[in-house]
Amino acid sequence: MRQPMPTGRRPAALWAAVRGRRHRVIDALVAIALAVSTSAGDGGSGRSMGDVRITYVDWRPALWITLPLGLAVGAAAWRRRRHPALFVLAALAGWAVAAAYVAVMVAQYTLARHMASQRTRSQRAAGIGTLAGVALVVAIPIWRAAGADAAGPVSAVICGIPALLGLYVGAQSELIARMRERADRAEREQHERVLQARNAERAQIARDMHDVVTHRVSLMVLHATALEVAQDQDATAIGKQIGVIGREALDELRSLVEVLRADGDNAAPLAPQPTLADLGDLVEASRRLGMPVTLEMIHDCDTALPALVEHAVYRVVQEALTNVHKHAATARTHVRVHHTHDALHVRVTNGRAPSTGRTELPAGGHGLLGVAERVRLVGGELTARPTAEGGFDVSAEIPLARQHTP
């Protein structure tokens, strides 16, 4: 079955596509601007400080040198997000040959921003070393021509400020990216938890299907057995009772199957689950079949029970009575439910059935396993064992301290 995509994924993918196009446009504009500025040597503004020349070369390069150099810097700027080190080398070449400092400033910013996203010490150390190396290359001709007093401030403007800005922007971008990644991961985990909860609920419904249908069909078979020896009005009444039980079984089975087929918001509405208040009707149905069964309800505590606990106890009694119908229909049976402050105790005990030569109903062996799992899910424990008198005893104890804890 195809699962719906989380609602946040399509907008995230659309935003990523828009951001990718925006980056390509910005990269193209930056590449063109740096190619032009490097070819022009930044208008000669980086060649001197007043009357002091601060370049590596004393001659002004010809156009046939600066134009290919500008194109190389522009091409490196176009790929600077993936290859920042190559862009730094191209910018340093533009500084050494044409005194083009604008490309160096952009390269320092790019390298620092890229370094902020690195998560290993070696990568960060390499980035810091490169930033320092660029500052040294820029400072050498200034220091040689104008002294250390001029080299420090100029190098800080060309290299230091762009690097600090790049580190800040890179750290902010990395923080936002990690927050977005956490949000996406939390959304995926929430989606998985919803699917797991849905599958667990459907597994529980499947167990309900087994409990309900087995009980109803057992009653129908027992009524049909009684019908074989009944006459006249008794036969008509038993036949009507079989029809009622069959229709109830079909209605319950249909509702459970609709829930199993449903998905998401189209899930079929569930009828109220049986509780301790319904045990009287359950026992009365067994009495009408001729089973001598008694019910004892003891409430030492008025605290309301969780619905899951009441439902689990109902299923325990239902499965126990179903087994008595199958294997010892005329044996005396006693159902005892004791509600205390600390625990809920339920016990179904039947004696030995007289030998009548009656064929037992088939059993799949999964009923008690299912209710034992149901009791375990609410923190209790179920035991089922034969008694010394030849009967059978099914008992469950569910602690209530953890049930009441908020």
Short mmCIF file of C-alpha atoms in Angstrom, two decimals:
data_model
loop_
_atom_site.label_atom_id
_atom_site.label_comp_id
_atom_site.label_asym_id
_atom_site.label_seq_id
_atom_site.Cartn_x
_atom_site.Cartn_y
_atom_site.Cartn_z
CA MET A 1 0.00 0.00 0.00
CA ARG A 2 1.37 3.37 -0.96
CA GLN A 3 2.01 5.59 2.02
CA PRO A 4 1.33 9.34 1.83
CA MET A 5 4.32 11.63 1.61
CA PRO A 6 4.80 13.86 4.66
CA THR A 7 3.35 17.29 4.02
CA GLY A 8 6.66 19.10 4.58
CA ARG A 9 8.69 17.34 1.89
CA ARG A 10 7.24 18.91 -1.27
CA PRO A 11 7.61 22.53 -0.05
CA ALA A 12 11.16 21.69 1.09
CA ALA A 13 12.04 20.31 -2.35
CA LEU A 14 10.49 23.35 -4.06
CA TRP A 15 12.44 25.71 -1.79
CA ALA A 16 15.67 23.83 -2.56
CA ALA A 17 15.04 24.19 -6.32
CA VAL A 18 14.35 27.94 -6.01
CA ARG A 19 17.46 28.41 -3.87
CA GLY A 20 19.56 26.50 -6.42
CA ARG A 21 18.43 28.78 -9.26
CA ARG A 22 19.13 31.86 -7.14
CA HIS A 23 22.65 30.65 -6.38
CA ARG A 24 23.35 30.07 -10.08
CA VAL A 25 22.22 33.60 -10.95
CA ILE A 26 24.35 35.11 -8.16
CA ASP A 27 27.39 33.03 -9.19
CA ALA A 28 27.06 34.20 -12.79
CA LEU A 29 26.86 37.87 -11.78
CA VAL A 30 29.84 37.55 -9.39
CA ALA A 31 31.90 35.75 -12.06
CA ILE A 32 31.24 38.47 -14.65
CA ALA A 33 31.95 41.28 -12.20
CA LEU A 34 35.26 39.76 -11.02
CA ALA A 35 36.35 38.97 -14.57
CA VAL A 36 35.86 42.63 -15.54
CA SER A 37 37.42 44.06 -12.36
CA THR A 38 40.47 41.78 -12.52
CA SER A 39 41.04 42.51 -16.23
CA ALA A 40 40.97 46.24 -15.39
CA GLY A 41 43.22 45.82 -12.36
CA ASP A 42 40.42 47.30 -10.24
CA GLY A 43 41.00 50.57 -12.05
CA GLY A 44 44.55 50.75 -10.72
CA SER A 45 43.32 51.49 -7.18
CA GLY A 46 45.36 48.64 -5.71
CA ARG A 47 48.71 49.55 -7.25
CA SER A 48 49.75 52.34 -4.89
CA MET A 49 49.19 54.13 -1.60
CA GLY A 50 49.53 57.73 -2.56
CA ASP A 51 52.96 58.02 -4.18
CA VAL A 52 54.11 54.61 -2.88
CA ARG A 53 53.68 51.67 -5.26
CA ILE A 54 52.72 48.45 -3.45
CA THR A 55 52.63 45.90 -6.27
CA TYR A 56 54.72 42.81 -6.88
CA VAL A 57 55.67 44.11 -10.36
CA ASP A 58 56.65 47.65 -11.24
CA TRP A 59 55.20 47.59 -14.74
CA ARG A 60 51.55 47.79 -15.73
CA PRO A 61 50.53 44.47 -17.42
CA ALA A 62 49.27 44.60 -21.00
CA LEU A 63 45.69 43.77 -21.90
CA TRP A 64 46.68 40.46 -23.50
CA ILE A 65 47.87 39.39 -20.01
CA THR A 66 45.13 40.83 -17.82
CA LEU A 67 42.23 39.73 -20.05
CA PRO A 68 42.98 35.96 -19.89
CA LEU A 69 43.78 36.40 -16.18
CA GLY A 70 40.38 38.07 -15.61
CA LEU A 71 38.62 35.29 -17.50
CA ALA A 72 40.41 32.68 -15.37
CA VAL A 73 39.39 34.48 -12.16
CA GLY A 74 35.79 34.71 -13.42
CA ALA A 75 35.72 31.00 -14.27
CA ALA A 76 37.09 30.14 -10.81
CA ALA A 77 34.51 32.44 -9.23
CA TRP A 78 31.74 30.59 -11.13
CA ARG A 79 32.81 27.31 -9.43
CA ARG A 80 33.85 28.84 -6.13
CA ARG A 81 31.20 27.00 -4.03
CA ARG A 82 32.64 23.60 -4.93
CA HIS A 83 36.28 24.57 -5.38
CA PRO A 84 37.06 27.50 -3.06
CA ALA A 85 40.81 26.71 -2.94
CA LEU A 86 41.08 27.02 -6.73
CA PHE A 87 39.32 30.37 -6.54
CA VAL A 88 41.78 31.55 -3.87
CA LEU A 89 44.76 30.67 -6.11
CA ALA A 90 43.22 32.50 -9.07
CA ALA A 91 42.53 35.57 -6.90
CA LEU A 92 46.12 35.58 -5.60
CA ALA A 93 47.38 35.45 -9.20
CA GLY A 94 45.21 38.47 -9.98
CA TRP A 95 46.67 40.29 -6.97
CA ALA A 96 50.27 39.44 -7.83
CA VAL A 97 49.99 40.39 -11.51
CA ALA A 98 47.35 43.12 -11.69
CA ALA A 99 46.97 44.23 -8.03
CA ALA A 100 43.28 43.19 -8.20
CA TYR A 101 42.29 43.10 -4.54
CA VAL A 102 38.49 42.78 -5.01
CA ALA A 103 38.85 39.15 -6.11
CA VAL A 104 41.01 38.50 -3.02
CA MET A 105 38.34 39.90 -0.73
CA VAL A 106 35.65 37.72 -2.33
CA ALA A 107 37.97 34.70 -2.17
CA GLN A 108 38.63 35.24 1.55
CA TYR A 109 34.90 35.52 2.23
CA THR A 110 34.16 32.37 0.20
CA LEU A 111 36.91 30.32 1.83
CA ALA A 112 35.92 31.40 5.36
CA ARG A 113 32.26 30.61 4.73
CA HIS A 114 33.19 27.21 3.33
CA MET A 115 35.45 26.54 6.31
CA ALA A 116 32.60 27.29 8.75
CA SER A 117 30.69 24.29 7.37
CA GLN A 118 33.58 21.85 7.91
CA ARG A 119 33.18 19.51 10.87
CA THR A 120 36.67 18.03 11.26
CA ARG A 121 39.68 19.66 12.90
CA SER A 122 42.00 18.92 10.01
CA GLN A 123 39.72 20.68 7.52
CA ARG A 124 39.34 23.69 9.79
CA ALA A 125 43.08 23.86 10.40
CA ALA A 126 43.71 23.76 6.63
CA GLY A 127 41.20 26.57 6.13
CA ILE A 128 42.78 28.76 8.82
CA GLY A 129 46.22 28.15 7.35
CA THR A 130 45.01 29.15 3.89
CA LEU A 131 43.40 32.33 5.20
CA ALA A 132 46.63 33.27 6.98
CA GLY A 133 48.67 32.46 3.87
CA VAL A 134 46.52 34.72 1.72
CA ALA A 135 46.90 37.56 4.22
CA LEU A 136 50.67 37.07 4.16
CA VAL A 137 50.81 37.15 0.35
CA VAL A 138 48.77 40.36 0.35
CA ALA A 139 50.83 41.99 3.10
CA ILE A 140 54.32 41.31 1.67
CA PRO A 141 54.39 44.01 -1.06
CA ILE A 142 52.65 46.53 1.20
CA TRP A 143 55.08 45.89 4.05
CA ARG A 144 58.06 46.07 1.68
CA ALA A 145 56.95 49.39 0.19
CA ALA A 146 55.20 51.18 3.08
CA GLY A 147 56.26 49.34 6.24
CA ALA A 148 54.47 47.31 8.87
CA ASP A 149 52.26 50.23 9.97
CA ALA A 150 50.56 50.21 6.58
CA ALA A 151 50.67 46.42 5.96
CA GLY A 152 48.63 45.58 9.06
CA PRO A 153 45.55 47.78 8.47
CA VAL A 154 45.46 47.23 4.71
CA SER A 155 45.77 43.46 5.07
CA ALA A 156 43.03 43.51 7.71
CA VAL A 157 40.70 45.36 5.35
CA ILE A 158 41.44 43.16 2.34
CA CYS A 159 41.70 39.78 4.14
CA GLY A 160 40.55 39.98 7.76
CA ILE A 161 37.16 41.65 7.50
CA PRO A 162 35.91 39.49 4.57
CA ALA A 163 37.14 36.36 6.40
CA LEU A 164 35.29 37.29 9.59
CA LEU A 165 32.14 38.06 7.63
CA GLY A 166 32.41 34.74 5.82
CA LEU A 167 32.83 32.86 9.09
CA TYR A 168 29.75 34.54 10.55
CA VAL A 169 27.55 33.94 7.50
CA GLY A 170 28.82 30.38 7.16
CA ALA A 171 28.12 29.60 10.80
CA GLN A 172 24.60 31.00 10.47
CA SER A 173 23.95 29.01 7.30
CA GLU A 174 25.27 25.82 8.90
CA LEU A 175 23.08 26.37 11.95
CA ILE A 176 19.99 26.87 9.80
CA ALA A 177 20.86 23.79 7.72
CA ARG A 178 21.23 21.64 10.82
CA MET A 179 17.96 22.93 12.25
CA ARG A 180 16.22 22.15 8.96
CA GLU A 181 17.81 18.69 8.93
CA ARG A 182 16.60 18.04 12.47
CA ALA A 183 13.11 19.20 11.56
CA ASP A 184 13.05 16.92 8.51
CA ARG A 185 14.35 13.99 10.55
CA ALA A 186 11.77 14.63 13.28
CA GLU A 187 9.05 14.75 10.64
CA ARG A 188 10.22 11.46 9.13
CA GLU A 189 10.38 9.84 12.56
CA GLN A 190 6.91 11.11 13.37
CA HIS A 191 5.66 9.66 10.09
CA GLU A 192 7.26 6.30 10.96
CA ARG A 193 5.73 6.38 14.44
CA VAL A 194 2.29 7.00 12.92
CA LEU A 195 2.75 4.03 10.59
CA GLN A 196 3.93 1.82 13.45
CA ALA A 197 1.01 2.87 15.64
CA ARG A 198 -1.38 2.19 12.78
CA ASN A 199 0.11 -1.27 12.18
CA ALA A 200 -0.01 -2.05 15.91
CA GLU A 201 -3.65 -0.98 16.06
CA ARG A 202 -4.50 -3.16 13.09
CA ALA A 203 -2.75 -6.11 14.70
CA GLN A 204 -4.86 -5.52 17.79
CA ILE A 205 -7.98 -5.38 15.65
CA ALA A 206 -6.97 -8.69 14.09
CA ARG A 207 -6.77 -10.19 17.58
CA ASP A 208 -10.21 -8.74 18.32
CA MET A 209 -11.47 -10.38 15.16
CA HIS A 210 -10.23 -13.75 16.36
CA ASP A 211 -11.75 -13.30 19.82
CA VAL A 212 -15.13 -12.04 18.63
CA VAL A 213 -15.65 -14.37 15.70
CA THR A 214 -14.46 -17.46 17.56
CA HIS A 215 -16.84 -16.75 20.42
CA ARG A 216 -19.84 -16.12 18.15
CA VAL A 217 -19.18 -19.09 15.89
CA SER A 218 -18.75 -21.37 18.92
CA LEU A 219 -22.17 -20.28 20.18
CA MET A 220 -23.67 -20.94 16.74
CA VAL A 221 -22.20 -24.45 16.60
CA LEU A 222 -23.48 -25.23 20.08
CA HIS A 223 -26.95 -23.97 19.16
CA ALA A 224 -26.85 -26.06 16.01
CA THR A 225 -25.96 -29.12 18.12
CA ALA A 226 -28.93 -28.41 20.38
CA LEU A 227 -31.12 -27.98 17.32
CA GLU A 228 -30.41 -31.55 16.23
CA VAL A 229 -32.26 -32.96 19.26
CA ALA A 230 -34.84 -30.18 19.69
CA GLN A 231 -38.44 -30.38 18.46
CA ASP A 232 -41.23 -28.04 17.46
CA GLN A 233 -41.17 -24.69 19.32
CA ASP A 234 -37.77 -25.29 20.89
CA ALA A 235 -36.29 -25.88 17.44
CA THR A 236 -37.82 -22.65 16.15
CA ALA A 237 -36.47 -20.63 19.10
CA ILE A 238 -33.01 -22.14 18.77
CA GLY A 239 -33.02 -21.48 15.03
CA LYS A 240 -33.90 -17.83 15.64
CA GLN A 241 -31.13 -17.60 18.23
CA ILE A 242 -28.64 -19.00 15.70
CA GLY A 243 -29.75 -16.36 13.22
CA VAL A 244 -29.31 -13.56 15.76
CA ILE A 245 -25.84 -14.76 16.74
CA GLY A 246 -24.84 -15.16 13.09
CA ARG A 247 -25.96 -11.65 12.19
CA GLU A 248 -24.08 -10.22 15.19
CA ALA A 249 -20.93 -12.10 14.14
CA LEU A 250 -21.23 -10.84 10.56
CA ASP A 251 -21.75 -7.22 11.71
CA GLU A 252 -18.71 -7.33 13.99
CA LEU A 253 -16.60 -9.06 11.34
CA ARG A 254 -17.65 -6.52 8.70
CA SER A 255 -16.76 -3.54 10.92
CA LEU A 256 -13.37 -5.02 11.76
CA VAL A 257 -12.56 -5.78 8.11
CA GLU A 258 -13.53 -2.23 7.12
CA VAL A 259 -11.09 -0.90 9.71
CA LEU A 260 -8.32 -3.14 8.39
CA ARG A 261 -8.97 -1.96 4.83
CA ALA A 262 -9.25 1.71 5.74
CA ASP A 263 -6.28 4.05 5.51
CA GLY A 264 -5.64 7.42 7.14
CA ASP A 265 -8.65 9.72 7.40
CA ASN A 266 -10.93 7.21 5.64
CA ALA A 267 -10.86 4.84 8.62
CA ALA A 268 -14.25 3.35 9.51
CA PRO A 269 -15.71 4.42 12.86
CA LEU A 270 -15.28 1.88 15.64
CA ALA A 271 -18.10 0.76 17.88
CA PRO A 272 -17.50 1.16 21.65
CA GLN A 273 -15.26 -1.60 22.98
CA PRO A 274 -16.76 -3.93 25.61
CA THR A 275 -15.95 -3.18 29.25
CA LEU A 276 -16.50 -4.75 32.66
CA ALA A 277 -20.13 -3.60 32.53
CA ASP A 278 -20.68 -5.99 29.60
CA LEU A 279 -19.51 -9.08 31.49
CA GLY A 280 -23.04 -9.70 32.76
CA ASP A 281 -24.40 -9.99 29.21
CA LEU A 282 -21.48 -12.23 28.24
CA VAL A 283 -22.13 -14.60 31.15
CA GLU A 284 -25.90 -14.54 30.52
CA ALA A 285 -25.34 -15.62 26.92
CA SER A 286 -23.45 -18.66 28.19
CA ARG A 287 -26.21 -19.46 30.68
CA ARG A 288 -28.78 -19.51 27.89
CA LEU A 289 -26.72 -22.25 26.28
CA GLY A 290 -27.01 -24.34 29.39
CA MET A 291 -23.63 -23.63 30.96
CA PRO A 292 -23.85 -23.37 34.77
CA VAL A 293 -21.73 -20.22 35.12
CA THR A 294 -21.72 -17.64 37.92
CA LEU A 295 -20.25 -14.13 37.98
CA GLU A 296 -18.72 -12.45 41.04
CA MET A 297 -17.74 -8.76 40.82
CA ILE A 298 -15.90 -7.26 43.81
CA HIS A 299 -15.01 -3.56 43.84
CA ASP A 300 -12.81 -2.46 46.72
CA CYS A 301 -11.84 0.70 44.86
CA ASP A 302 -14.01 3.26 43.05
CA THR A 303 -11.20 4.51 40.80
CA ALA A 304 -12.12 4.42 37.12
CA LEU A 305 -10.20 1.87 35.10
CA PRO A 306 -8.48 2.62 31.78
CA ALA A 307 -10.48 1.47 28.77
CA LEU A 308 -7.64 -0.77 27.57
CA VAL A 309 -7.59 -2.59 30.90
CA GLU A 310 -11.35 -3.17 30.93
CA HIS A 311 -11.24 -4.35 27.33
CA ALA A 312 -8.39 -6.75 28.10
CA VAL A 313 -10.29 -8.26 31.08
CA TYR A 314 -13.41 -8.68 28.94
CA ARG A 315 -11.40 -10.56 26.30
CA VAL A 316 -9.86 -12.81 28.96
CA VAL A 317 -13.30 -13.82 30.24
CA GLN A 318 -14.65 -14.18 26.71
CA GLU A 319 -11.81 -16.47 25.61
CA ALA A 320 -12.05 -18.55 28.81
CA LEU A 321 -15.81 -19.06 28.38
CA THR A 322 -15.31 -19.91 24.72
CA ASN A 323 -12.84 -22.64 25.71
CA VAL A 324 -15.28 -23.98 28.29
CA HIS A 325 -17.96 -24.11 25.59
CA LYS A 326 -15.58 -26.06 23.38
CA HIS A 327 -14.24 -28.58 25.87
CA ALA A 328 -16.54 -28.70 28.92
CA ALA A 329 -19.85 -27.07 28.10
CA THR A 330 -21.78 -28.53 31.08
CA ALA A 331 -19.05 -28.01 33.70
CA ARG A 332 -19.69 -25.59 36.52
CA THR A 333 -17.82 -22.36 35.84
CA HIS A 334 -17.11 -19.40 38.09
CA VAL A 335 -15.99 -15.94 36.90
CA ARG A 336 -14.47 -13.70 39.56
CA VAL A 337 -13.32 -10.11 39.01
CA HIS A 338 -11.72 -8.30 41.95
CA HIS A 339 -10.86 -4.61 41.65
CA THR A 340 -8.48 -3.33 44.31
CA HIS A 341 -6.52 -0.12 44.57
CA ASP A 342 -3.30 -1.77 43.38
CA ALA A 343 -4.45 -4.36 40.87
CA LEU A 344 -7.31 -5.88 38.92
CA HIS A 345 -7.67 -9.66 39.33
CA VAL A 346 -9.73 -11.83 37.04
CA ARG A 347 -10.17 -15.59 37.33
CA VAL A 348 -12.27 -18.06 35.35
CA THR A 349 -12.38 -21.58 36.80
CA ASN A 350 -14.37 -24.57 35.55
CA GLY A 351 -14.70 -28.06 36.91
CA ARG A 352 -14.53 -31.39 35.15
CA ALA A 353 -17.22 -31.93 32.55
CA PRO A 354 -19.21 -35.19 32.69
CA SER A 355 -18.40 -37.57 29.89
CA THR A 356 -21.21 -37.38 27.31
CA GLY A 357 -19.49 -38.69 24.20
CA ARG A 358 -19.86 -35.27 22.61
CA THR A 359 -17.29 -34.28 20.03
CA GLU A 360 -15.21 -31.28 21.03
CA LEU A 361 -15.03 -28.25 18.80
CA PRO A 362 -11.76 -27.69 16.95
CA ALA A 363 -9.30 -25.29 18.55
CA GLY A 364 -6.54 -23.32 16.87
CA GLY A 365 -4.53 -22.85 20.05
CA HIS A 366 -4.06 -19.12 19.46
CA GLY A 367 -6.84 -17.72 21.64
CA LEU A 368 -5.05 -17.84 24.99
CA LEU A 369 -1.83 -16.66 23.36
CA GLY A 370 -3.68 -13.64 21.99
CA VAL A 371 -5.28 -12.64 25.29
CA ALA A 372 -1.97 -13.25 27.11
CA GLU A 373 -0.31 -10.77 24.76
CA ARG A 374 -3.17 -8.32 25.27
CA VAL A 375 -2.77 -8.56 29.06
CA ARG A 376 0.99 -8.15 28.75
CA LEU A 377 0.56 -4.95 26.73
CA VAL A 378 -1.29 -3.34 29.65
CA GLY A 379 1.40 -4.45 32.11
CA GLY A 380 -0.25 -7.60 33.47
CA GLU A 381 0.35 -11.33 33.37
CA LEU A 382 -1.94 -14.21 32.45
CA THR A 383 -1.64 -17.83 33.55
CA ALA A 384 -3.65 -20.82 32.29
CA ARG A 385 -3.31 -24.29 33.80
CA PRO A 386 -5.35 -27.41 34.55
CA THR A 387 -6.64 -27.90 38.09
CA ALA A 388 -6.20 -30.91 40.33
CA GLU A 389 -9.92 -31.72 39.97
CA GLY A 390 -9.64 -32.10 36.22
CA GLY A 391 -10.91 -28.66 35.29
CA PHE A 392 -9.12 -25.59 34.04
CA ASP A 393 -8.13 -22.26 35.54
CA VAL A 394 -7.43 -19.01 33.69
CA SER A 395 -6.32 -16.05 35.81
CA ALA A 396 -4.85 -12.64 35.10
CA GLU A 397 -3.48 -9.87 37.29
CA ILE A 398 -3.05 -6.34 36.00
CA PRO A 399 -1.21 -3.82 38.23
CA LEU A 400 -3.02 -0.49 38.41
CA ALA A 401 -0.39 1.75 40.00
CA ARG A 402 1.28 2.46 36.63
CA GLN A 403 -2.12 2.75 34.94
CA HIS A 404 -3.10 5.66 37.16
CA THR A 405 0.23 7.46 36.85
CA PRO A 406 -0.11 10.44 34.51
#
